[in-house]
Amino acid sequence: MRKISFGIICFSMMFTGLTAQSLKSPDGQFEMNFSLKNGVPFYNLKYKGETVLEDSKLGLRLFKDSNIKFNTDLSNANDKAQDLNYGFEKVSDKRDSKNETWQPILGEKKNYINNYNELAVSLNQKATDRNIVIKFRLFNDGLGFRYEFPQQKNLNYFVVKEEDSDFDFPTDMKAWWIAGDYDSQEYQYQTSNVSEIPAKWATSYDSNASQTPVKDAVQSPLMLKKEGKQPLYVNLGEAALIDYPASHLEVDAKNFKFKTHLTPDGQAAKGYIQTPFNTPWRTVIVSNKAEEVLDSKMMFNLNEPTKYKDTSYIKPTKYMGVWWEMIIGKSQWAYSTADNVHLGKTDFKTLTPNGKHAANNTKVKEYIDFASANGFDALLIEGWNEGWEDWFGHSKEFVFDFVSPYPDFDIKMLNNYAHSKNIKLMMHHETSGSATNYELWADRAFQLMNKYDYPSVKTGYVGNIIPRGEHHYSQWMINHYRRIAEKANDYKIMVNSHESVRPTGLSRTYPNWIAAEAARGTEFDAFGGNNPDHHTILPFTRFMGGPMDYTPGIFQTKLDYYFPNDTRFVKTTLVKQLALYVVMYSPLQMAADLPENYAKHMDAFQFIKDVAADWDDSKILGAEPGDFIVTARKAKATDNWFVGGITDENKRNFDLDFSFLDKGKKYEAIFYEDDADADYVNNPQAYKITKKVITSKDKIKMNMVRSGGFAISIKPVSK
């Protein structure tokens, strides 16, 4: 730990012109201090009197405001005069506070509490006569801050070279992290001390369809822990990512410090700004309890309320899909054996079918029948549209038109059939990274959806981005995702984006952006695999900013069932797959396995049929990142509760306290548990189901096998 004596601090304050302002959280547990040291802005943060962040620098670097050369200009060291990180004088400060309760359109709770104290410090850079505002909001669960740029003569338009927001910790901490990357978040989580990250970084990621790793950087949200008798959990993230590139965190392993690193565009610029403008919020969530970090809604509170006038079409959705069989290699997206097709020119009816096309009329009707019989809302069908023969790896701009079905996919007939079974079809729009093409076709694609009453779309961005040179998380693409969400709202369509930027609480502002993938999901169980601890880390990282379409529910976890001698397998028990529906919040939940596999375990499948996708209340009953999570949720507008518990590769016990239930009531609880001899490697499908009458006074010891868990559905007993 780095230490500075009290006398040196006092001396420094006397002779460096330090100007300081303090801000406390509404409950008084947090204290943030802002200061100028020789014109350089700093902040620090304390929680219950303990230093969370030491003095950490703030500011931005800019390109020259004329004759910008971009890549060559990056190495030009004499442009410091353009930067906004020095030479400031305080002009004024303004304080505000808020304590409100708001209701998410879809969420983990009926009511979210937004309670903070605010300090906005106005600064003037005397040498250039430029003004900025650094705004801090201190909540009862941590800190948010951002930069604001008023419209002004000397700061009207500018280009960001880099944002230099620091997070300077006083000691080494345990971290759960993935490698920084401009194009992918689909990596296995690593667990190490901050000081060990550079040594482990080079081997921390595997190959991906599109990737641009950022050396010695990690992605946010980042989960950290100071271990000891009084542990301290810290989560670093960003909120309200609008018209700005997504950020990463450069690691200073020797000094236990992180610095913001923005995603560039093809010219190495990191943001084209027109004032007035606000950057996204940087977030620091802190607690002595891991459960309270998971329960934080700060990132949503830092987003603006929606301006949508009609949100009635935005609904929780449970769906199945013609999907997993392609992921594992049993079927294909492509219709024909061709490897070179031209949309609008190739007559697909004349091509030779490959015999493995999954999105055909017969198979889709079978899926519709099963989904309908079991009460699902929708069915996703991938590979329905022309172009999959050469969709990937060719940087092909006109890759799909999103309106032309393959010869064996009768879109009108299948929609009529689905509607007759009370099922809506879910549209699939894979862009192959060609965002320009998608924007060109979006109106026609959404019009087709309206014609056939598709209520939602799954978008995809596999591969390198077009416009070429852009990244999945650069400013242009951040704006693209928002434009698609806004356009989809014009057509009353919900969006589930895959391979997109991670959510930053924007579901408050754009509630039709119902979910995203933006992390390593179930599909990787058929690719490089997901470790057993993966599911216990994601809620502390990726899920902090919004729902993920993780696509759980795989019952046939061993892939040698389909392909003899295949060594791939889903590294969970069947029961853990059930528990994921509760632990991993999403108002869009998929039963991802094949109908034939559910048909063999209809008693266990009942939990997936019963579990809700929208909630009035959620309680984190126990959690430790990388180890286990136990969550209870109350279904929307009911008295029904669902509980899910998961563990990593270690078996463990958990004392489940039902005091969250209403006192004086009796409930029927159905317990889905791993059998005593269950094991995610050797016996993943061994489970037992029991019923019990319980009350709020009950405490039951739950046993979880390796990478196993438990799931419970709870309903009041009728009098």
PDB file of C-alpha atoms in Angstrom, residues 230-345:
ATOM      1  CA  GLN A 230     -14.376  -6.846   6.529  1.00  0.00           C
ATOM      2  CA  PRO A 231     -14.457  -7.456   2.761  1.00  0.00           C
ATOM      3  CA  LEU A 232     -15.124  -4.626   0.358  1.00  0.00           C
ATOM      4  CA  TYR A 233     -16.758  -5.245  -3.024  1.00  0.00           C
ATOM      5  CA  VAL A 234     -16.361  -2.686  -5.815  1.00  0.00           C
ATOM      6  CA  ASN A 235     -17.884  -2.656  -9.286  1.00  0.00           C
ATOM      7  CA  LEU A 236     -16.586  -0.303 -11.995  1.00  0.00           C
ATOM      8  CA  GLY A 237     -18.845   0.391 -14.962  1.00  0.00           C
ATOM      9  CA  GLU A 238     -20.438   2.973 -17.196  1.00  0.00           C
ATOM     10  CA  ALA A 239     -24.014   4.140 -17.609  1.00  0.00           C
ATOM     11  CA  ALA A 240     -26.007   5.934 -20.299  1.00  0.00           C
ATOM     12  CA  LEU A 241     -23.659   5.183 -23.208  1.00  0.00           C
ATOM     13  CA  ILE A 242     -25.058   7.485 -25.890  1.00  0.00           C
ATOM     14  CA  ASP A 243     -23.231   9.093 -28.854  1.00  0.00           C
ATOM     15  CA  TYR A 244     -19.850   8.112 -27.394  1.00  0.00           C
ATOM     16  CA  PRO A 245     -17.578   5.073 -27.704  1.00  0.00           C
ATOM     17  CA  ALA A 246     -17.700   2.269 -25.159  1.00  0.00           C
ATOM     18  CA  SER A 247     -14.897   2.311 -22.630  1.00  0.00           C
ATOM     19  CA  HIS A 248     -12.342  -0.187 -21.371  1.00  0.00           C
ATOM     20  CA  LEU A 249     -10.020  -0.001 -18.379  1.00  0.00           C
ATOM     21  CA  GLU A 250      -6.252   0.170 -18.785  1.00  0.00           C
ATOM     22  CA  VAL A 251      -4.493  -1.604 -15.915  1.00  0.00           C
ATOM     23  CA  ASP A 252      -1.637  -0.094 -13.903  1.00  0.00           C
ATOM     24  CA  ALA A 253      -0.785  -3.273 -12.014  1.00  0.00           C
ATOM     25  CA  LYS A 254       1.989  -1.752  -9.878  1.00  0.00           C
ATOM     26  CA  ASN A 255      -0.159   1.059  -8.543  1.00  0.00           C
ATOM     27  CA  PHE A 256      -3.497  -0.831  -8.549  1.00  0.00           C
ATOM     28  CA  LYS A 257      -4.956   1.818 -10.831  1.00  0.00           C
ATOM     29  CA  PHE A 258      -7.347   1.733 -13.786  1.00  0.00           C
ATOM     30  CA  LYS A 259      -7.718   4.370 -16.501  1.00  0.00           C
ATOM     31  CA  THR A 260     -10.512   4.795 -19.010  1.00  0.00           C
ATOM     32  CA  HIS A 261      -9.644   3.734 -22.561  1.00  0.00           C
ATOM     33  CA  LEU A 262     -12.188   4.530 -25.294  1.00  0.00           C
ATOM     34  CA  THR A 263     -12.873   2.519 -28.449  1.00  0.00           C
ATOM     35  CA  PRO A 264     -11.545   4.316 -31.559  1.00  0.00           C
ATOM     36  CA  ASP A 265     -12.922   4.538 -35.045  1.00  0.00           C
ATOM     37  CA  GLY A 266     -11.009   3.680 -38.232  1.00  0.00           C
ATOM     38  CA  GLN A 267      -9.053   6.954 -38.018  1.00  0.00           C
ATOM     39  CA  ALA A 268      -8.132   6.463 -34.348  1.00  0.00           C
ATOM     40  CA  ALA A 269     -10.497   9.211 -33.221  1.00  0.00           C
ATOM     41  CA  LYS A 270     -12.577   8.372 -30.173  1.00  0.00           C
ATOM     42  CA  GLY A 271     -15.498  10.743 -30.354  1.00  0.00           C
ATOM     43  CA  TYR A 272     -16.808  13.553 -32.521  1.00  0.00           C
ATOM     44  CA  ILE A 273     -18.514  16.005 -30.204  1.00  0.00           C
ATOM     45  CA  GLN A 274     -20.822  18.950 -30.753  1.00  0.00           C
ATOM     46  CA  THR A 275     -21.683  20.977 -27.680  1.00  0.00           C
ATOM     47  CA  PRO A 276     -23.732  21.025 -25.556  1.00  0.00           C
ATOM     48  CA  PHE A 277     -22.816  17.418 -24.710  1.00  0.00           C
ATOM     49  CA  ASN A 278     -22.580  15.024 -21.779  1.00  0.00           C
ATOM     50  CA  THR A 279     -20.339  11.960 -21.656  1.00  0.00           C
ATOM     51  CA  PRO A 280     -21.618   8.668 -20.235  1.00  0.00           C
ATOM     52  CA  TRP A 281     -21.425   8.239 -16.479  1.00  0.00           C
ATOM     53  CA  ARG A 282     -18.531   6.402 -14.874  1.00  0.00           C
ATOM     54  CA  THR A 283     -19.893   4.265 -12.042  1.00  0.00           C
ATOM     55  CA  VAL A 284     -18.347   2.963  -8.820  1.00  0.00           C
ATOM     56  CA  ILE A 285     -20.686   0.649  -6.878  1.00  0.00           C
ATOM     57  CA  VAL A 286     -19.438  -0.262  -3.402  1.00  0.00           C
ATOM     58  CA  SER A 287     -20.594  -2.447  -0.514  1.00  0.00           C
ATOM     59  CA  ASN A 288     -19.322  -4.770   2.191  1.00  0.00           C
ATOM     60  CA  LYS A 289     -21.791  -7.336   0.872  1.00  0.00           C
ATOM     61  CA  ALA A 290     -21.705  -8.951  -2.553  1.00  0.00           C
ATOM     62  CA  GLU A 291     -25.491  -9.284  -2.442  1.00  0.00           C
ATOM     63  CA  GLU A 292     -25.901  -5.502  -2.256  1.00  0.00           C
ATOM     64  CA  VAL A 293     -23.704  -4.982  -5.323  1.00  0.00           C
ATOM     65  CA  LEU A 294     -25.949  -7.358  -7.291  1.00  0.00           C
ATOM     66  CA  ASP A 295     -28.992  -5.476  -6.038  1.00  0.00           C
ATOM     67  CA  SER A 296     -27.736  -2.061  -7.181  1.00  0.00           C
ATOM     68  CA  LYS A 297     -29.812  -0.185  -9.753  1.00  0.00           C
ATOM     69  CA  MET A 298     -27.440   2.771 -10.027  1.00  0.00           C
ATOM     70  CA  MET A 299     -26.706   2.242 -13.709  1.00  0.00           C
ATOM     71  CA  PHE A 300     -30.416   2.416 -14.541  1.00  0.00           C
ATOM     72  CA  ASN A 301     -30.932   5.443 -12.287  1.00  0.00           C
ATOM     73  CA  LEU A 302     -28.248   7.341 -14.216  1.00  0.00           C
ATOM     74  CA  ASN A 303     -30.226   6.978 -17.439  1.00  0.00           C
ATOM     75  CA  GLU A 304     -33.030   9.301 -18.519  1.00  0.00           C
ATOM     76  CA  PRO A 305     -36.695   8.228 -18.414  1.00  0.00           C
ATOM     77  CA  THR A 306     -38.088   7.052 -21.709  1.00  0.00           C
ATOM     78  CA  LYS A 307     -39.704   9.529 -24.059  1.00  0.00           C
ATOM     79  CA  TYR A 308     -41.688   6.805 -25.790  1.00  0.00           C
ATOM     80  CA  LYS A 309     -45.377   7.685 -25.744  1.00  0.00           C
ATOM     81  CA  ASP A 310     -46.591   4.110 -26.186  1.00  0.00           C
ATOM     82  CA  THR A 311     -44.886   1.221 -24.411  1.00  0.00           C
ATOM     83  CA  SER A 312     -47.868  -1.132 -24.351  1.00  0.00           C
ATOM     84  CA  TYR A 313     -46.266  -3.374 -26.994  1.00  0.00           C
ATOM     85  CA  ILE A 314     -43.214  -4.041 -24.811  1.00  0.00           C
ATOM     86  CA  LYS A 315     -43.922  -7.323 -23.066  1.00  0.00           C
ATOM     87  CA  PRO A 316     -41.950 -10.092 -21.341  1.00  0.00           C
ATOM     88  CA  THR A 317     -41.429 -12.996 -23.706  1.00  0.00           C
ATOM     89  CA  LYS A 318     -40.645 -16.667 -23.243  1.00  0.00           C
ATOM     90  CA  TYR A 319     -39.617 -18.291 -26.480  1.00  0.00           C
ATOM     91  CA  MET A 320     -38.191 -21.367 -28.143  1.00  0.00           C
ATOM     92  CA  GLY A 321     -36.138 -21.465 -31.291  1.00  0.00           C
ATOM     93  CA  VAL A 322     -34.892 -23.272 -34.341  1.00  0.00           C
ATOM     94  CA  TRP A 323     -31.366 -22.450 -33.229  1.00  0.00           C
ATOM     95  CA  TRP A 324     -29.527 -24.904 -30.968  1.00  0.00           C
ATOM     96  CA  GLU A 325     -29.487 -27.632 -33.594  1.00  0.00           C
ATOM     97  CA  MET A 326     -27.511 -25.325 -35.889  1.00  0.00           C
ATOM     98  CA  ILE A 327     -25.193 -24.244 -33.078  1.00  0.00           C
ATOM     99  CA  ILE A 328     -24.191 -27.829 -32.303  1.00  0.00           C
ATOM    100  CA  GLY A 329     -23.839 -28.747 -36.009  1.00  0.00           C
ATOM    101  CA  LYS A 330     -26.879 -30.960 -36.412  1.00  0.00           C
ATOM    102  CA  SER A 331     -28.433 -28.610 -38.977  1.00  0.00           C
ATOM    103  CA  GLN A 332     -27.454 -25.582 -41.042  1.00  0.00           C
ATOM    104  CA  TRP A 333     -28.567 -21.991 -41.582  1.00  0.00           C
ATOM    105  CA  ALA A 334     -27.849 -22.175 -45.329  1.00  0.00           C
ATOM    106  CA  TYR A 335     -30.367 -23.705 -47.747  1.00  0.00           C
ATOM    107  CA  SER A 336     -28.112 -24.820 -50.594  1.00  0.00           C
ATOM    108  CA  THR A 337     -24.692 -26.252 -51.389  1.00  0.00           C
ATOM    109  CA  ALA A 338     -23.605 -23.058 -53.183  1.00  0.00           C
ATOM    110  CA  ASP A 339     -20.758 -20.960 -51.791  1.00  0.00           C
ATOM    111  CA  ASN A 340     -21.288 -17.814 -53.857  1.00  0.00           C
ATOM    112  CA  VAL A 341     -24.700 -16.147 -54.127  1.00  0.00           C
ATOM    113  CA  HIS A 342     -25.946 -12.718 -55.228  1.00  0.00           C
ATOM    114  CA  LEU A 343     -29.124 -11.397 -53.650  1.00  0.00           C
ATOM    115  CA  GLY A 344     -31.644 -10.329 -56.277  1.00  0.00           C
ATOM    116  CA  LYS A 345     -29.812 -12.264 -58.976  1.00  0.00           C
TER     117      LYS A 345
END
